[in-house]
Each structure stands twice: as structure tokens, then as C-alpha cells.
Short mmCIF file of the C-alpha atoms (twelve columns), coordinates in Angstrom:
data_MODEL
# 
_entry.id   MODEL 
# 
loop_
_atom_site.group_PDB 
_atom_site.id 
_atom_site.type_symbol 
_atom_site.label_atom_id 
_atom_site.label_alt_id 
_atom_site.label_comp_id 
_atom_site.label_asym_id 
_atom_site.label_seq_id 
_atom_site.Cartn_x 
_atom_site.Cartn_y 
_atom_site.Cartn_z 
_atom_site.pdbx_PDB_model_num 
ATOM 1   C CA . UNK A 1   -75.532  -40.836 -48.076 1 
ATOM 2   C CA . UNK A 2   -78.738  -38.812 -48.218 1 
ATOM 3   C CA . UNK A 3   -79.711  -37.695 -51.701 1 
ATOM 4   C CA . UNK A 4   -81.356  -34.277 -52.094 1 
ATOM 5   C CA . UNK A 5   -82.131  -33.894 -48.398 1 
ATOM 6   C CA . UNK A 6   -81.296  -30.166 -48.551 1 
ATOM 7   C CA . UNK A 7   -80.428  -30.301 -44.847 1 
ATOM 8   C CA . UNK A 8   -76.955  -29.028 -45.762 1 
ATOM 9   C CA . UNK A 9   -78.588  -25.758 -46.928 1 
ATOM 10  C CA . UNK A 10  -79.405  -24.872 -43.309 1 
ATOM 11  C CA . UNK A 11  -76.882  -23.876 -40.651 1 
ATOM 12  C CA . UNK A 12  -79.358  -23.358 -37.848 1 
ATOM 13  C CA . UNK A 13  -82.468  -25.413 -37.150 1 
ATOM 14  C CA . UNK A 14  -84.527  -25.199 -33.961 1 
ATOM 15  C CA . UNK A 15  -87.809  -27.119 -33.671 1 
ATOM 16  C CA . UNK A 16  -87.863  -27.462 -37.470 1 
ATOM 17  C CA . UNK A 17  -87.576  -30.742 -39.388 1 
ATOM 18  C CA . UNK A 18  -86.145  -30.765 -42.932 1 
ATOM 19  C CA . UNK A 19  -87.466  -33.237 -45.511 1 
ATOM 20  C CA . UNK A 20  -86.108  -32.303 -48.927 1 
ATOM 21  C CA . UNK A 21  -87.243  -28.734 -49.561 1 
ATOM 22  C CA . UNK A 22  -90.050  -29.032 -46.988 1 
ATOM 23  C CA . UNK A 23  -89.625  -27.443 -43.542 1 
ATOM 24  C CA . UNK A 24  -92.017  -28.618 -40.832 1 
ATOM 25  C CA . UNK A 25  -92.511  -27.053 -37.403 1 
ATOM 26  C CA . UNK A 26  -92.121  -29.751 -34.728 1 
ATOM 27  C CA . UNK A 27  -92.208  -27.572 -31.590 1 
ATOM 28  C CA . UNK A 28  -94.940  -27.272 -28.973 1 
ATOM 29  C CA . UNK A 29  -96.465  -24.062 -30.333 1 
ATOM 30  C CA . UNK A 30  -97.722  -22.975 -26.913 1 
ATOM 31  C CA . UNK A 31  -95.967  -19.601 -26.435 1 
ATOM 32  C CA . UNK A 32  -93.401  -17.198 -27.887 1 
ATOM 33  C CA . UNK A 33  -90.561  -19.282 -26.410 1 
ATOM 34  C CA . UNK A 34  -91.615  -22.176 -28.663 1 
ATOM 35  C CA . UNK A 35  -90.597  -20.462 -31.910 1 
ATOM 36  C CA . UNK A 36  -89.156  -22.761 -34.559 1 
ATOM 37  C CA . UNK A 37  -86.304  -21.280 -36.579 1 
ATOM 38  C CA . UNK A 38  -84.469  -22.185 -39.768 1 
ATOM 39  C CA . UNK A 39  -81.563  -20.079 -41.016 1 
ATOM 40  C CA . UNK A 40  -79.767  -20.712 -44.301 1 
ATOM 41  C CA . UNK A 41  -76.103  -21.652 -44.313 1 
ATOM 42  C CA . UNK A 42  -75.168  -18.927 -46.820 1 
ATOM 43  C CA . UNK A 43  -76.119  -15.240 -47.018 1 
ATOM 44  C CA . UNK A 44  -77.860  -13.704 -50.007 1 
ATOM 45  C CA . UNK A 45  -75.485  -12.191 -52.558 1 
ATOM 46  C CA . UNK A 46  -75.516  -10.850 -56.120 1 
ATOM 47  C CA . UNK A 47  -75.847  -14.338 -57.610 1 
ATOM 48  C CA . UNK A 48  -78.445  -15.681 -55.167 1 
ATOM 49  C CA . UNK A 49  -80.242  -12.515 -54.101 1 
ATOM 50  C CA . UNK A 50  -83.747  -13.859 -53.468 1 
ATOM 51  C CA . UNK A 51  -85.536  -16.810 -51.898 1 
ATOM 52  C CA . UNK A 52  -89.142  -17.855 -51.574 1 
ATOM 53  C CA . UNK A 53  -91.402  -20.250 -49.746 1 
ATOM 54  C CA . UNK A 54  -94.825  -21.726 -50.347 1 
ATOM 55  C CA . UNK A 55  -97.136  -22.306 -47.404 1 
ATOM 56  C CA . UNK A 56  -98.201  -25.924 -47.905 1 
ATOM 57  C CA . UNK A 57  -99.897  -26.277 -44.500 1 
ATOM 58  C CA . UNK A 58  -100.708 -23.246 -42.327 1 
ATOM 59  C CA . UNK A 59  -101.005 -25.371 -39.180 1 
ATOM 60  C CA . UNK A 60  -103.326 -24.240 -36.395 1 
ATOM 61  C CA . UNK A 61  -102.710 -20.479 -36.621 1 
ATOM 62  C CA . UNK A 62  -100.315 -19.821 -39.548 1 
ATOM 63  C CA . UNK A 63  -97.635  -18.078 -37.493 1 
ATOM 64  C CA . UNK A 64  -95.091  -18.271 -40.315 1 
ATOM 65  C CA . UNK A 65  -92.540  -15.527 -40.894 1 
ATOM 66  C CA . UNK A 66  -89.778  -15.100 -43.431 1 
ATOM 67  C CA . UNK A 67  -87.084  -12.503 -43.704 1 
ATOM 68  C CA . UNK A 68  -83.390  -11.753 -43.589 1 
ATOM 69  C CA . UNK A 69  -81.234  -11.716 -40.464 1 
ATOM 70  C CA . UNK A 70  -77.609  -11.565 -39.416 1 
ATOM 71  C CA . UNK A 71  -75.953  -14.929 -38.931 1 
ATOM 72  C CA . UNK A 72  -77.143  -16.390 -35.641 1 
ATOM 73  C CA . UNK A 73  -80.014  -13.922 -35.235 1 
ATOM 74  C CA . UNK A 74  -83.685  -14.693 -35.566 1 
ATOM 75  C CA . UNK A 75  -85.185  -11.361 -34.545 1 
ATOM 76  C CA . UNK A 76  -87.121  -9.166  -36.961 1 
ATOM 77  C CA . UNK A 77  -89.875  -6.605  -37.411 1 
ATOM 78  C CA . UNK A 78  -93.360  -7.242  -38.767 1 
ATOM 79  C CA . UNK A 79  -93.623  -6.456  -42.485 1 
ATOM 80  C CA . UNK A 80  -96.208  -7.174  -45.159 1 
ATOM 81  C CA . UNK A 81  -99.624  -8.838  -45.189 1 
ATOM 82  C CA . UNK A 82  -100.816 -11.945 -43.368 1 
ATOM 83  C CA . UNK A 83  -100.406 -15.079 -45.467 1 
ATOM 84  C CA . UNK A 84  -102.409 -18.246 -45.955 1 
ATOM 85  C CA . UNK A 85  -102.164 -21.766 -47.384 1 
ATOM 86  C CA . UNK A 86  -100.958 -21.759 -50.989 1 
ATOM 87  C CA . UNK A 87  -99.358  -18.308 -50.779 1 
ATOM 88  C CA . UNK A 88  -95.871  -18.009 -52.210 1 
ATOM 89  C CA . UNK A 89  -93.831  -15.482 -50.260 1 
ATOM 90  C CA . UNK A 90  -90.481  -14.088 -51.343 1 
ATOM 91  C CA . UNK A 91  -87.709  -12.043 -49.832 1 
ATOM 92  C CA . UNK A 92  -84.548  -10.623 -51.337 1 
ATOM 93  C CA . UNK A 93  -81.995  -7.865  -51.735 1 
ATOM 94  C CA . UNK A 94  -81.781  -5.585  -54.763 1 
ATOM 95  C CA . UNK A 95  -78.047  -5.042  -55.175 1 
ATOM 96  C CA . UNK A 96  -76.902  -2.130  -57.387 1 
ATOM 97  C CA . UNK A 97  -75.396  -3.111  -60.754 1 
ATOM 98  C CA . UNK A 98  -71.941  -1.887  -59.721 1 
ATOM 99  C CA . UNK A 99  -71.939  -3.767  -56.386 1 
ATOM 100 C CA . UNK A 100 -68.879  -5.978  -56.000 1 
ATOM 101 C CA . UNK A 101 -67.988  -8.765  -53.629 1 
ATOM 102 C CA . UNK A 102 -64.576  -9.121  -51.991 1 
ATOM 103 C CA . UNK A 103 -63.765  -12.792 -51.419 1 
ATOM 104 C CA . UNK A 104 -61.279  -12.477 -48.536 1 
ATOM 105 C CA . UNK A 105 -58.859  -15.177 -47.351 1 
ATOM 106 C CA . UNK A 106 -61.137  -17.537 -45.449 1 
ATOM 107 C CA . UNK A 107 -63.618  -18.244 -48.251 1 
ATOM 108 C CA . UNK A 108 -63.930  -21.616 -49.963 1 
ATOM 109 C CA . UNK A 109 -64.315  -22.219 -53.704 1 
ATOM 110 C CA . UNK A 110 -68.073  -21.578 -53.902 1 
ATOM 111 C CA . UNK A 111 -69.054  -18.322 -55.637 1 
ATOM 112 C CA . UNK A 112 -71.778  -17.586 -53.132 1 
ATOM 113 C CA . UNK A 113 -69.662  -17.887 -49.989 1 
ATOM 114 C CA . UNK A 114 -68.191  -14.442 -50.380 1 
ATOM 115 C CA . UNK A 115 -68.285  -11.603 -47.896 1 
ATOM 116 C CA . UNK A 116 -69.801  -8.332  -49.131 1 
ATOM 117 C CA . UNK A 117 -67.346  -5.471  -49.629 1 
ATOM 118 C CA . UNK A 118 -68.491  -2.203  -48.069 1 
ATOM 119 C CA . UNK A 119 -69.106  0.494   -50.674 1 
ATOM 120 C CA . UNK A 120 -71.320  3.512   -51.156 1 
ATOM 121 C CA . UNK A 121 -74.711  2.658   -52.611 1 
ATOM 122 C CA . UNK A 122 -77.168  4.916   -54.365 1 
ATOM 123 C CA . UNK A 123 -80.776  3.994   -55.116 1 
ATOM 124 C CA . UNK A 124 -81.281  4.480   -58.861 1 
ATOM 125 C CA . UNK A 125 -84.196  2.057   -59.074 1 
ATOM 126 C CA . UNK A 126 -86.963  4.413   -57.982 1 
ATOM 127 C CA . UNK A 127 -88.036  7.837   -59.245 1 
ATOM 128 C CA . UNK A 128 -88.149  9.498   -55.815 1 
ATOM 129 C CA . UNK A 129 -84.556  9.584   -54.558 1 
ATOM 130 C CA . UNK A 130 -84.929  12.503  -52.140 1 
ATOM 131 C CA . UNK A 131 -84.587  10.303  -49.049 1 
ATOM 132 C CA . UNK A 132 -81.505  8.564   -50.423 1 
ATOM 133 C CA . UNK A 133 -79.799  11.868  -51.255 1 
ATOM 134 C CA . UNK A 134 -80.219  13.040  -47.669 1 
ATOM 135 C CA . UNK A 135 -78.801  9.776   -46.327 1 
ATOM 136 C CA . UNK A 136 -75.655  9.765   -48.500 1 
ATOM 137 C CA . UNK A 137 -73.636  11.186  -45.617 1 
ATOM 138 C CA . UNK A 138 -74.151  8.069   -43.502 1 
ATOM 139 C CA . UNK A 139 -71.237  5.645   -43.370 1 
ATOM 140 C CA . UNK A 140 -73.299  2.450   -43.270 1 
ATOM 141 C CA . UNK A 141 -73.823  0.630   -46.528 1 
ATOM 142 C CA . UNK A 142 -77.448  0.659   -47.655 1 
ATOM 143 C CA . UNK A 143 -79.191  -2.027  -49.698 1 
ATOM 144 C CA . UNK A 144 -82.815  -2.351  -50.650 1 
ATOM 145 C CA . UNK A 145 -84.663  -5.258  -49.071 1 
ATOM 146 C CA . UNK A 146 -87.930  -6.286  -50.671 1 
ATOM 147 C CA . UNK A 147 -90.734  -8.679  -49.947 1 
ATOM 148 C CA . UNK A 148 -93.231  -10.304 -52.272 1 
ATOM 149 C CA . UNK A 149 -96.457  -12.268 -52.148 1 
ATOM 150 C CA . UNK A 150 -97.732  -14.393 -55.042 1 
ATOM 151 C CA . UNK A 151 -95.529  -12.601 -57.587 1 
ATOM 152 C CA . UNK A 152 -96.291  -9.037  -56.464 1 
ATOM 153 C CA . UNK A 153 -93.946  -6.779  -54.513 1 
ATOM 154 C CA . UNK A 154 -95.520  -5.941  -51.152 1 
ATOM 155 C CA . UNK A 155 -92.924  -3.442  -50.012 1 
ATOM 156 C CA . UNK A 156 -89.320  -2.445  -49.688 1 
ATOM 157 C CA . UNK A 157 -87.006  -1.127  -47.020 1 
ATOM 158 C CA . UNK A 158 -83.571  0.406   -47.141 1 
ATOM 159 C CA . UNK A 159 -81.363  -1.590  -44.807 1 
ATOM 160 C CA . UNK A 160 -77.707  -1.565  -43.833 1 
ATOM 161 C CA . UNK A 161 -75.970  -4.704  -45.056 1 
ATOM 162 C CA . UNK A 162 -73.868  -6.009  -42.156 1 
ATOM 163 C CA . UNK A 163 -70.413  -7.459  -42.681 1 
ATOM 164 C CA . UNK A 164 -71.045  -11.121 -43.398 1 
ATOM 165 C CA . UNK A 165 -74.361  -10.437 -45.126 1 
ATOM 166 C CA . UNK A 166 -77.997  -11.232 -44.447 1 
ATOM 167 C CA . UNK A 167 -79.230  -14.816 -44.241 1 
ATOM 168 C CA . UNK A 168 -82.606  -16.203 -45.319 1 
ATOM 169 C CA . UNK A 169 -84.444  -16.898 -42.054 1 
ATOM 170 C CA . UNK A 170 -87.814  -18.563 -41.465 1 
ATOM 171 C CA . UNK A 171 -89.791  -18.654 -38.229 1 
ATOM 172 C CA . UNK A 172 -92.760  -20.875 -37.364 1 
ATOM 173 C CA . UNK A 173 -94.807  -21.126 -34.192 1 
ATOM 174 C CA . UNK A 174 -98.001  -23.159 -34.486 1 
ATOM 175 C CA . UNK A 175 -98.307  -26.913 -34.680 1 
ATOM 176 C CA . UNK A 176 -98.617  -28.488 -38.101 1 
ATOM 177 C CA . UNK A 177 -97.022  -25.667 -40.102 1 
ATOM 178 C CA . UNK A 178 -95.191  -26.730 -43.272 1 
ATOM 179 C CA . UNK A 179 -93.489  -24.675 -45.957 1 
ATOM 180 C CA . UNK A 180 -91.687  -25.598 -49.155 1 
ATOM 181 C CA . UNK A 181 -88.543  -23.456 -49.524 1 
ATOM 182 C CA . UNK A 182 -86.580  -22.574 -52.654 1 
ATOM 183 C CA . UNK A 183 -83.321  -20.826 -51.746 1 
ATOM 184 C CA . UNK A 184 -82.340  -20.414 -55.418 1 
ATOM 185 C CA . UNK A 185 -85.464  -19.728 -57.527 1 
ATOM 186 C CA . UNK A 186 -85.050  -18.863 -61.201 1 
ATOM 187 C CA . UNK A 187 -86.935  -15.588 -60.806 1 
ATOM 188 C CA . UNK A 188 -86.984  -12.899 -58.168 1 
# 
């Protein structure tokens, strides 16, 4: 029995070693094919809508990325500023107040293992809703993804929430990189 290893929080690990809440890149770090990847076992939802990491060791080049991806995917677009040792980076989804989750038949007893129910979403969180009004005709469900650095929001994007949700995903690519991850912080 391993106490508080947190390895059970991750469904996909490639060239990443888990020690408690610490993730360490153990790959070669020579080229783009040497990317280390860690993807959480559960998607973000209305109860756990945000996660964050602290860069404890930037390694040789600090090629650390965090974001949200479909289950099994590790591909993303560049977003936000470059980060350094000691930075605390966050990533989450701002669900509307009336957003509901439909549990489905194949879900276990955990609250956060639910599959999102498609519904129409309107952005009431920002004063300028012109873009959202024009996009109401689209059939894809939109959610607001946001990123933060050291307690400040660095940006947001409207994204379609795929069936099955979006999973916290971390990429690393230079030797010596280490991050401390909190998948369920008290704030966010």
C-alpha cells in the first residue's frame, strides 16, 4: 500500500515520474519526440473546475506546459506568458451557474466522474457579449477556458466542451524539470 502517492490521480504518464504531488520529467529532452506527458484521470467539472502547478525546478530550459485536452490527447496551442521557477500557473473552466451534469449509466459513485450534458451556454460573465450573441447559432457547446499566473488571470478562450470533458494535461521537455501539482485547490 502506497500512502498519498497521488499516482492514482493520473491516467496517462509518459516520461514523467510521480512522487506525491511532484511530477518530474525523466525523458531525454533532446527533441520534440521526447515530450513528457501527464494527463489526469478525471476531467474538470463544476465541482473541480480548476487546477494549478508550481514550477519547483525549471530544468535546463523550462519547457513546461499546462492546459486542458481531450482524454488521450496531448496536443495544444501556445497560450500565455513564459514561466519560471516559483511561478504558480493555473488552468480551469468557468462553467455557467445553470450548467448541469448528466451522470449516465457507466459512471461510478464519485461525484466528479460524471459526463457533461450538452446544453446551450451564454457568457454572462463579461460586459462585451457581442461575439457570444453572434455565435449562439452554433450547435457546439461553449465554455470559457481561462489561464492564470501567480494569482492573476492571463487570458481566456471560448472553447467547445467535448463529450467526456477536458482533462488537466501537463507537458515537459527539458531534463530536470519538476512541478508540484494540485488538482483540487481551494481557490480558482
